XYZ file of C-alpha atoms in Angstrom:
649
model
C 91.597 127.458 104.291
C 90.292 124.182 102.880
C 86.794 124.630 101.461
C 86.104 121.412 99.575
C 87.899 118.090 100.261
C 88.107 115.043 98.031
C 88.799 111.763 99.831
C 90.771 109.508 97.508
C 89.478 106.366 99.176
C 86.389 104.356 99.999
C 84.480 102.673 102.819
C 84.818 103.519 106.470
C 87.852 105.790 106.185
C 86.089 107.976 103.610
C 83.064 108.241 105.906
C 85.352 108.926 108.863
C 86.960 111.892 107.095
C 83.576 113.160 105.889
C 82.326 113.214 109.487
C 85.065 115.596 110.570
C 84.549 117.721 107.442
C 80.879 118.155 108.272
C 81.783 119.310 111.778
C 84.309 121.777 110.311
C 82.013 123.111 107.581
C 84.133 121.669 104.762
C 82.487 120.371 101.586
C 83.054 116.710 100.686
C 83.729 114.820 97.463
C 83.654 111.017 97.165
C 84.982 108.765 94.440
C 83.518 105.339 93.775
C 84.097 102.304 91.611
C 81.232 100.538 89.876
C 81.154 97.994 92.701
C 80.787 100.871 95.181
C 78.073 102.805 93.330
C 75.569 102.182 96.137
C 78.099 102.221 98.987
C 77.350 104.553 101.916
C 80.474 106.656 101.369
C 79.409 107.409 97.793
C 75.917 108.427 98.842
C 76.628 110.714 101.778
C 79.231 113.068 100.260
C 78.192 116.424 98.788
C 79.429 115.230 95.389
C 80.646 111.901 94.033
C 82.609 110.946 90.935
C 82.516 107.544 89.258
C 85.784 105.703 88.607
C 84.855 103.207 85.847
C 85.692 99.612 86.707
C 85.939 97.485 89.824
C 89.506 96.374 90.483
C 91.678 98.784 92.503
C 94.119 99.010 89.584
C 91.294 100.399 87.432
C 89.863 102.761 90.025
C 91.269 103.801 93.404
C 94.875 103.320 92.255
C 94.484 105.635 89.229
C 96.118 108.869 90.381
C 95.198 110.782 87.230
C 91.502 109.940 87.633
C 91.523 111.131 91.228
C 93.145 114.451 90.348
C 90.655 114.889 87.488
C 87.789 114.207 89.913
C 89.070 116.970 92.190
C 89.200 119.402 89.289
C 85.710 118.449 88.076
C 84.135 119.041 91.480
C 86.030 122.141 92.533
C 87.830 120.370 95.379
C 90.808 122.327 96.665
C 92.326 119.566 98.833
C 92.810 115.794 98.807
C 92.867 113.414 101.779
C 94.260 109.971 100.853
C 92.826 107.928 103.759
C 94.786 104.719 104.257
C 95.741 101.992 101.810
C 95.545 102.493 98.032
C 97.613 105.622 97.162
C 97.939 106.991 100.688
C 101.680 106.261 100.776
C 102.408 106.948 97.117
C 104.809 109.858 96.685
C 103.982 110.259 92.993
C 100.306 110.739 93.844
C 101.154 113.335 96.496
C 103.247 115.224 93.928
C 100.456 115.025 91.348
C 98.036 116.556 93.858
C 100.465 119.370 94.691
C 101.326 119.948 91.023
C 97.611 120.406 90.333
C 97.589 123.294 92.817
C 95.677 121.342 95.467
C 96.360 121.007 99.186
C 97.744 117.599 100.096
C 96.516 116.423 103.497
C 99.572 114.370 104.278
C 103.337 114.481 104.674
C 105.755 115.849 102.061
C 106.277 113.530 99.078
C 109.946 113.249 100.022
C 109.034 111.829 103.444
C 106.646 109.337 101.847
C 109.335 108.308 99.393
C 111.943 107.848 102.105
C 109.686 105.662 104.239
C 108.062 103.944 101.265
C 110.947 101.511 101.006
C 111.242 99.446 104.163
C 114.792 98.584 103.143
C 115.964 102.191 102.789
C 113.948 103.455 105.763
C 115.638 100.963 108.089
C 119.043 102.201 107.037
C 118.013 105.810 107.640
C 116.520 104.988 111.042
C 119.674 103.194 112.121
C 121.659 106.300 111.221
C 119.236 108.419 113.285
C 119.797 106.271 116.384
C 116.558 104.289 116.180
C 117.064 100.556 116.963
C 116.387 98.275 113.973
C 116.384 94.589 113.025
C 119.002 93.924 110.361
C 117.861 93.306 106.789
C 118.568 89.885 105.267
C 118.994 89.145 101.564
C 116.702 86.223 100.547
C 119.526 84.889 98.356
C 121.991 84.565 101.220
C 119.977 83.463 104.279
C 121.006 80.273 106.084
C 119.358 77.967 108.592
C 120.953 80.045 111.364
C 118.717 82.977 110.327
C 115.485 81.015 110.857
C 112.723 81.729 111.547
C 112.523 84.735 109.292
C 109.885 86.973 107.783
C 109.630 87.712 104.072
C 108.204 91.213 103.673
C 107.150 93.500 100.860
C 109.310 96.597 100.703
C 106.280 98.736 99.822
C 102.799 98.863 101.335
C 101.477 97.284 104.494
C 98.337 95.672 105.908
C 99.962 92.236 106.095
C 100.063 91.818 102.320
C 103.236 90.442 100.808
C 104.351 88.821 104.077
C 105.287 85.189 104.787
C 106.860 83.454 107.808
C 109.570 80.948 106.859
C 110.696 78.260 109.322
C 112.657 75.990 106.970
C 114.838 76.824 103.985
C 112.827 74.633 101.625
C 109.858 76.980 102.199
C 111.833 80.092 101.253
C 111.514 80.028 97.456
C 107.729 79.628 97.508
C 107.401 82.287 100.228
C 109.454 84.806 98.251
C 107.510 84.076 95.066
C 104.136 84.357 96.804
C 105.032 87.498 98.763
C 106.444 89.146 95.655
C 103.362 88.360 93.570
C 101.009 89.586 96.300
C 103.021 92.772 96.827
C 103.093 93.486 93.106
C 99.313 93.073 92.886
C 98.534 95.159 95.978
C 101.153 97.907 95.732
C 102.609 97.792 92.230
C 106.069 96.942 93.613
C 107.129 93.270 93.885
C 110.328 93.993 95.874
C 110.681 91.857 99.031
C 113.310 91.406 101.726
C 113.823 89.271 104.839
C 114.380 89.960 108.514
C 114.593 87.887 111.667
C 111.167 86.842 112.937
C 110.396 87.191 116.649
C 107.919 84.430 117.482
C 106.589 86.140 120.606
C 107.047 89.821 119.899
C 104.779 92.714 120.754
C 103.642 95.049 117.999
C 103.848 98.508 119.578
C 103.332 101.695 117.599
C 103.518 105.384 118.416
C 101.182 107.980 116.942
C 103.076 111.077 115.858
C 101.844 114.483 114.725
C 104.141 117.141 113.303
C 103.324 120.634 112.083
C 105.055 122.769 109.475
C 106.853 124.759 112.182
C 108.998 122.039 113.741
C 106.765 120.803 116.576
C 106.625 116.994 116.775
C 104.215 115.200 119.090
C 104.376 111.600 120.264
C 100.685 111.370 121.118
C 100.622 107.930 122.679
C 101.349 104.278 122.002
C 99.050 101.536 120.794
C 99.449 97.783 121.021
C 98.364 95.780 117.981
C 99.932 92.386 118.690
C 96.919 90.127 118.146
C 97.083 89.570 114.402
C 96.043 87.093 111.785
C 98.129 86.749 108.638
C 100.101 89.754 109.909
C 96.962 91.892 109.839
C 95.808 93.468 113.072
C 92.628 92.188 114.709
C 92.611 93.862 118.137
C 94.226 97.227 118.970
C 94.355 99.143 122.221
C 95.742 102.225 123.888
C 97.725 102.350 126.019
C 99.662 99.086 125.762
C 99.424 96.810 128.826
C 103.057 95.828 128.168
C 104.634 99.300 128.206
C 105.755 100.883 131.469
C 106.737 104.519 132.000
C 110.438 104.009 131.252
C 109.787 102.046 128.044
C 107.170 104.608 126.977
C 109.699 107.420 127.274
C 112.163 105.477 125.101
C 109.500 104.657 122.500
C 108.390 108.289 122.284
C 111.973 109.465 121.934
C 112.638 106.983 119.116
C 109.406 107.957 117.341
C 110.226 111.656 117.488
C 113.739 110.955 116.168
C 112.232 109.008 113.269
C 109.836 111.832 112.364
C 112.481 114.539 112.625
C 114.985 112.536 110.569
C 112.757 112.812 107.491
C 111.249 116.253 108.083
C 107.848 114.740 108.709
C 104.637 116.806 108.622
C 101.135 115.580 109.468
C 99.867 112.421 111.149
C 101.946 109.248 111.012
C 102.759 106.126 112.936
C 106.139 104.697 113.866
C 105.851 100.937 114.344
C 108.115 98.852 116.562
C 108.472 95.186 117.425
C 109.280 94.607 121.100
C 110.744 91.415 122.532
C 109.797 89.861 125.891
C 112.763 91.674 127.474
C 111.311 95.075 126.544
C 113.898 95.835 123.862
C 112.241 97.173 120.731
C 113.137 97.528 117.057
C 111.891 99.801 114.290
C 109.646 98.029 111.784
C 108.366 100.796 109.543
C 106.770 104.219 109.503
C 103.275 104.522 108.076
C 103.119 107.946 106.474
C 99.348 108.211 106.821
C 96.499 107.815 109.255
C 96.237 104.300 110.695
C 93.152 102.097 110.736
C 93.455 101.963 114.535
C 93.675 105.723 115.111
C 90.329 105.805 117.026
C 91.835 104.282 120.181
C 94.294 107.173 120.380
C 91.458 109.637 119.803
C 89.460 108.026 122.587
C 92.176 108.254 125.233
C 93.293 111.774 124.279
C 90.032 113.415 123.202
C 91.728 114.529 119.963
C 90.186 114.402 116.499
C 93.218 113.311 114.486
C 91.563 114.011 111.140
C 90.753 117.559 112.250
C 94.401 117.995 113.251
C 95.526 116.674 109.860
C 93.396 119.326 108.167
C 94.631 122.124 110.423
C 98.265 121.145 109.909
C 97.695 121.088 106.133
C 96.295 124.628 106.461
C 99.491 125.707 108.229
C 98.319 125.881 111.851
C 100.754 125.346 114.713
C 100.408 122.570 117.243
C 100.554 123.476 120.932
C 103.891 122.715 122.568
C 102.719 119.452 124.133
C 100.003 116.888 123.394
C 97.218 116.195 125.901
C 97.684 113.361 128.410
C 96.009 110.003 127.909
C 93.051 109.093 130.096
C 91.518 105.653 130.618
C 91.701 102.786 128.169
C 90.365 102.181 124.655
C 90.090 98.931 122.688
C 89.251 98.509 119.007
C 88.387 95.326 117.162
C 88.185 94.840 113.425
C 84.991 93.101 112.404
C 85.704 91.159 109.215
C 83.527 89.265 106.772
C 85.590 86.114 107.064
C 85.472 82.623 108.522
C 88.365 82.154 110.998
C 87.617 78.447 111.425
C 88.007 77.896 107.672
C 91.475 79.382 107.264
C 90.249 82.983 107.512
C 88.417 82.680 104.202
C 86.951 86.053 103.188
C 83.201 86.140 102.680
C 80.973 88.062 100.312
C 77.269 88.653 99.845
C 74.510 90.951 101.030
C 74.765 92.197 104.599
C 71.036 91.970 105.286
C 71.177 93.307 108.842
C 73.984 95.160 110.578
C 73.073 96.590 113.972
C 75.436 97.171 116.902
C 73.631 98.235 120.092
C 74.445 101.257 122.249
C 76.644 103.163 119.800
C 76.678 106.506 121.558
C 79.886 108.472 121.352
C 82.664 109.870 119.190
C 85.946 111.422 120.328
C 85.412 112.640 123.887
C 86.174 110.792 127.097
C 83.285 108.973 128.718
C 82.163 105.349 128.816
C 80.732 104.559 125.424
C 80.893 102.714 122.156
C 81.999 103.964 118.744
C 81.344 102.367 115.360
C 83.347 103.271 112.249
C 81.977 101.373 109.261
C 81.691 101.513 105.505
C 78.641 99.245 105.544
C 75.020 99.446 106.611
C 72.081 97.037 106.576
C 71.492 96.120 102.943
C 75.058 96.817 101.781
C 76.796 94.300 99.537
C 80.165 92.907 100.617
C 82.045 92.443 97.354
C 85.169 90.545 96.372
C 87.310 93.428 95.163
C 88.356 95.021 98.456
C 89.387 94.273 102.018
C 86.637 92.351 103.898
C 86.617 94.605 106.986
C 83.014 95.487 107.815
C 83.672 97.860 110.690
C 85.813 98.939 113.573
C 84.038 98.697 116.916
C 85.718 100.780 119.614
C 85.064 101.357 123.288
C 86.472 103.585 126.032
C 86.314 103.032 129.788
C 88.280 104.138 132.838
C 89.993 100.734 133.032
C 91.098 98.112 130.546
C 88.905 95.408 132.089
C 85.794 97.593 131.793
C 86.598 98.482 128.188
C 86.988 94.799 127.272
C 83.774 93.792 129.037
C 81.665 96.480 127.403
C 83.061 95.803 123.942
C 82.505 92.050 124.256
C 78.898 92.586 125.360
C 78.127 94.924 122.469
C 79.623 92.566 119.903
C 77.803 89.560 121.307
C 74.493 91.467 121.100
C 75.058 92.753 117.544
C 72.756 91.571 114.759
C 74.858 90.627 111.725
C 72.938 88.723 109.070
C 73.977 87.641 105.604
C 77.707 86.938 105.804
C 79.912 84.907 108.118
C 82.074 87.139 110.332
C 84.786 86.898 112.972
C 82.452 88.318 115.636
C 82.500 85.255 117.907
C 86.301 85.110 117.690
C 86.535 88.744 118.819
C 84.239 88.159 121.786
C 86.198 85.074 122.823
C 89.455 87.053 122.676
C 88.079 89.913 124.753
C 86.800 87.497 127.413
C 89.910 85.280 127.444
C 91.821 85.228 130.717
C 95.147 85.714 128.904
C 93.864 88.808 127.119
C 92.501 90.247 130.345
C 95.908 89.619 131.959
C 97.591 91.621 129.174
C 99.329 88.578 127.653
C 98.793 89.687 124.070
C 101.914 89.003 122.008
C 101.953 88.029 118.327
C 101.759 84.307 119.183
C 98.333 84.705 120.837
C 96.426 82.597 118.294
C 99.069 79.885 118.173
C 99.330 79.657 121.947
C 95.630 79.512 122.751
C 94.401 77.636 119.682
C 92.346 79.060 116.868
C 89.853 76.193 117.213
C 89.117 77.346 120.779
C 89.144 81.076 120.067
C 86.959 80.746 116.966
C 84.394 78.496 118.682
C 80.809 79.758 118.316
C 79.353 81.653 121.263
C 76.161 79.655 120.826
C 76.342 76.140 122.243
C 74.645 73.191 120.571
C 71.799 73.513 123.107
C 71.392 77.139 122.022
C 71.388 76.058 118.382
C 68.607 73.533 119.136
C 66.495 76.154 120.897
C 67.155 78.607 118.076
C 65.985 76.003 115.560
C 62.750 75.580 117.529
C 62.299 79.359 117.648
C 62.919 79.599 113.893
C 60.320 76.916 113.178
C 57.744 78.637 115.391
C 58.463 82.054 113.877
C 58.059 80.644 110.382
C 54.756 79.073 111.374
C 53.588 82.377 112.855
C 54.547 84.110 109.633
C 52.624 81.582 107.572
C 49.502 82.112 109.682
C 49.863 85.902 109.501
C 49.916 85.692 105.705
C 47.127 83.125 105.456
C 44.011 84.342 103.645
C 41.753 81.762 105.315
C 41.569 80.625 108.959
C 44.653 82.655 109.778
C 43.880 82.632 113.496
C 44.153 78.868 113.793
C 47.492 77.469 115.031
C 49.863 76.173 112.373
C 49.153 72.534 111.490
C 45.916 72.528 113.486
C 43.719 69.422 113.203
C 40.509 68.329 114.942
C 42.239 65.030 115.599
C 45.980 65.235 116.158
C 48.170 63.268 113.751
C 51.879 63.766 113.034
C 53.462 66.997 114.173
C 54.935 69.723 112.023
C 58.510 68.967 110.957
C 61.382 71.281 110.044
C 65.066 70.441 109.599
C 67.813 73.036 109.966
C 71.575 72.802 109.771
C 74.408 74.788 111.343
C 77.823 73.934 109.888
C 77.869 70.104 109.919
C 75.196 69.786 112.607
C 71.571 69.039 111.796
C 68.562 69.776 114.008
C 65.158 68.213 113.431
C 62.244 70.084 114.974
C 58.970 68.137 115.305
C 56.236 70.069 117.096
C 52.500 70.595 117.452
C 50.541 73.588 118.720
C 47.685 72.089 120.722
C 44.971 73.282 123.066
C 47.417 72.488 125.868
C 50.220 74.536 124.333
C 53.451 73.634 122.558
C 54.403 69.988 122.225
C 57.906 69.667 120.780
C 59.736 66.363 120.629
C 62.920 66.449 122.699
C 62.294 69.934 124.095
C 61.189 70.928 127.563
C 60.008 74.370 126.583
C 56.777 76.312 126.949
C 55.695 78.769 124.310
C 54.993 82.201 125.773
C 54.448 83.989 122.466
C 55.266 83.564 118.794
C 55.352 86.260 116.160
C 57.041 86.196 112.744
C 60.035 88.130 114.080
C 60.124 87.190 117.759
C 59.539 84.044 119.799
C 59.546 83.879 123.599
C 60.109 80.476 125.223
C 60.220 79.463 128.841
C 62.927 76.878 129.437
C 63.517 75.398 132.914
C 61.612 78.306 134.446
C 63.587 80.992 132.584
C 62.068 83.094 129.826
C 64.210 83.589 126.736
C 63.450 85.899 123.827
C 64.618 84.953 120.325
C 64.586 87.507 117.509
C 64.150 85.744 114.168
C 64.779 87.110 110.674
C 64.278 85.047 107.512
C 66.111 85.604 104.251
C 65.528 83.021 101.542
C 66.440 79.643 102.962
C 68.211 81.143 105.987
C 66.875 81.962 109.437
C 68.952 84.270 111.638
C 68.184 83.887 115.326
C 69.588 86.341 117.877
C 69.291 85.936 121.635
C 71.282 86.579 124.770
C 72.526 82.992 124.406
C 74.241 83.738 121.093
C 73.501 84.341 117.428
C 72.746 81.385 115.156
C 72.438 81.244 111.359
C 70.261 78.289 110.366
C 69.978 76.800 106.895
C 66.631 75.179 106.162
C 67.020 71.729 104.634
C 65.351 71.349 101.214
C 62.352 69.072 101.170
C 63.746 67.144 98.214
C 67.523 66.848 97.621
C 68.958 66.643 94.078
C 71.516 63.776 94.005
C 73.104 65.208 90.842
C 73.929 68.512 92.568
C 76.847 67.075 94.560
C 80.319 67.496 92.991
C 82.332 64.433 92.017
C 84.614 62.827 94.604
C 87.982 64.574 94.823
C 86.641 67.896 93.549
C 88.139 71.070 94.968
C 85.670 73.934 94.781
C 86.267 77.654 95.150
C 85.651 78.603 98.797
C 85.066 82.237 97.777
C 84.694 84.351 94.643
C 88.077 85.326 93.261
C 90.592 85.276 90.422
C 92.929 82.407 89.562
C 96.372 84.044 89.667
C 98.780 81.091 89.484
C 98.747 77.391 88.638
C 101.239 74.956 90.159
C 100.164 71.805 88.293
C 98.718 70.506 85.044
C 96.119 67.841 84.407
C 97.817 64.450 84.704
C 100.351 65.513 87.350
C 100.861 63.329 90.415
C 100.545 65.250 93.687
C 100.972 64.606 97.394
C 98.557 65.728 100.103
C 99.206 69.395 100.856
C 100.925 70.174 97.544
C 99.786 73.511 96.087
C 97.550 73.214 93.041
C 96.756 76.873 92.394
C 96.279 80.236 94.055
C 93.136 82.368 94.192
C 93.254 86.101 94.786
C 90.272 87.495 96.684
C 89.968 90.746 98.596
C 93.614 91.610 97.870
C 94.985 88.407 99.455
C 96.255 85.207 97.854
C 94.685 81.919 98.983
C 96.491 78.620 98.415
C 94.407 75.702 97.145
C 96.159 72.440 98.063
C 95.687 68.772 97.233
C 93.512 67.070 99.879
C 95.224 63.692 99.410
C 97.815 61.856 97.357
C 96.639 61.269 93.810
C 96.547 62.471 90.209
C 95.108 65.747 88.943
C 92.439 64.347 86.662
C 90.824 67.702 85.844
C 92.045 71.311 85.919
C 89.198 73.276 84.313
C 90.427 76.793 85.216
C 93.039 79.114 83.719
C 95.130 82.002 85.020
C 93.107 85.197 85.082
C 89.767 83.402 85.231
C 87.121 84.830 87.582
C 85.379 82.126 89.607
C 82.349 82.118 91.873
C 81.827 80.245 95.138
C 81.456 76.526 94.429
C 83.212 76.563 91.045
C 85.204 73.351 90.556
C 88.873 74.329 90.432
C 90.480 70.898 90.180
C 89.753 67.220 90.691
C 92.293 64.947 92.365
C 91.654 61.244 91.781
C 93.314 58.067 92.958
C 96.660 57.145 91.435
C 96.318 54.616 88.619
């Protein structure tokens, strides 16, 4: 029996495992890097051990430190979570060699499936359909389009789509470098790329006594940069006959390697319903909650019981209803999916009310809380928001409503994108293949929920809330309206910006009520944190929170983050023309040019690594690199000048 479990991971998956341990009466041990010292997962475990440093290579990827932490705390078992060392056979062996229980499959199974190249060959021999492997050195134009993939790891890292042969060399180099950084193995290979495929995966569970379950399928086709964004169970694409074939193939895959524990067999399905083995993830998946929601199972609890030697029943439970999960990221989809960092001042999702059992409700799995800091060292996923309902349409509607009503202050997120997807007619019709973003346009899908009219009203509400706050703090004549005069002169003036849009608010609070230039609104009430306006006969409430020079306004019309314009601008603060500044904190990992080089628009200048992904910085126009003030390995902050491209002489 497991008495004390160390989770060799961080964030939401560590908290997820801890939750099941508490229910089962199992003690918990967390590990944390310096960057995670105040993270929720480090604070809520029974014991926590520091891993000195910040980068994954210094901390969560150090197998010997994790085993030492287990010994120091008296842990008798290790759960790897997902990512990091969860699919590292050497780590699994180190845990077992230390006399600990490994909550995962045998190291041999991890090793077999750890190489996507070797695993495909084994699956083909077991009768599982596969896409043939292509050698990057021998591909031709007839093989296009193709996908360059890392042999180890997952999560979309080390992957590039190639549509012309002149892109191949850079794609292989970039994928190899990214894979080496993320997984410690730079090996890559190629396979044919299906432009409009469906990403279908089957959850499997296998005990130590030969029972193998295919618990249900999930669809995870809506992806960005080959990372999943929306997941659901069951798939709207899979019918009963296809489901039977998928389950049979998944069970064959698990049995072929003597699998034990929870795992996922991933397939790519074409429009004709034919499917091909992609890989087997020998761990728990990020999207496991949707399977839990439609089956009522606690997959982590089953992992623990299997590790303790328990038998599974002969058959898994049936699936009931529909569950959808979205991944809420700190990133800006409209700006090339740039990851974001900073303090998450407020993080509140309404109506979170359920866990694993059937019943209409909302589930939140997150490694962050209000006040948490989103750093630059790890994946930018803030949370998984999951819903269950009797039908797919109901699940989508409820999830969209909860996301739209969430208060998320401090970092830019993909929240509006997720709501737009869930409400899109193509999504509701089940048309969710891997080309979803390309077909429907990222500019449309990433459009803010708040219209420009909503932004204007939110700016007015922010100005009135600020005025109310000023009066509440006033030590003299605090009950007088803001800007009050015996004889009215100019009104109060505030200027806010949202993206590239600017809103000027000029208003007065008079004996006859609110007078605001350009607004037909009546003020019902104004407090520092809440303003109620009546617009065209309809009352609207606006919740307002101020942090530094930002005002965050939430209403049923949409959430708006407003930047207050400075009263006096510094003309010397603007960077020189042609400057390329860091869009995020990160590390310079490669340089493609030197100062003095002539470049064309779109040519790569350098690559930044942030949150385990590489980001290409390209020339904005034809010209000459007049300055290149950074070096490989240099850490840069947001706004750091990376290069300057001037006109050709």
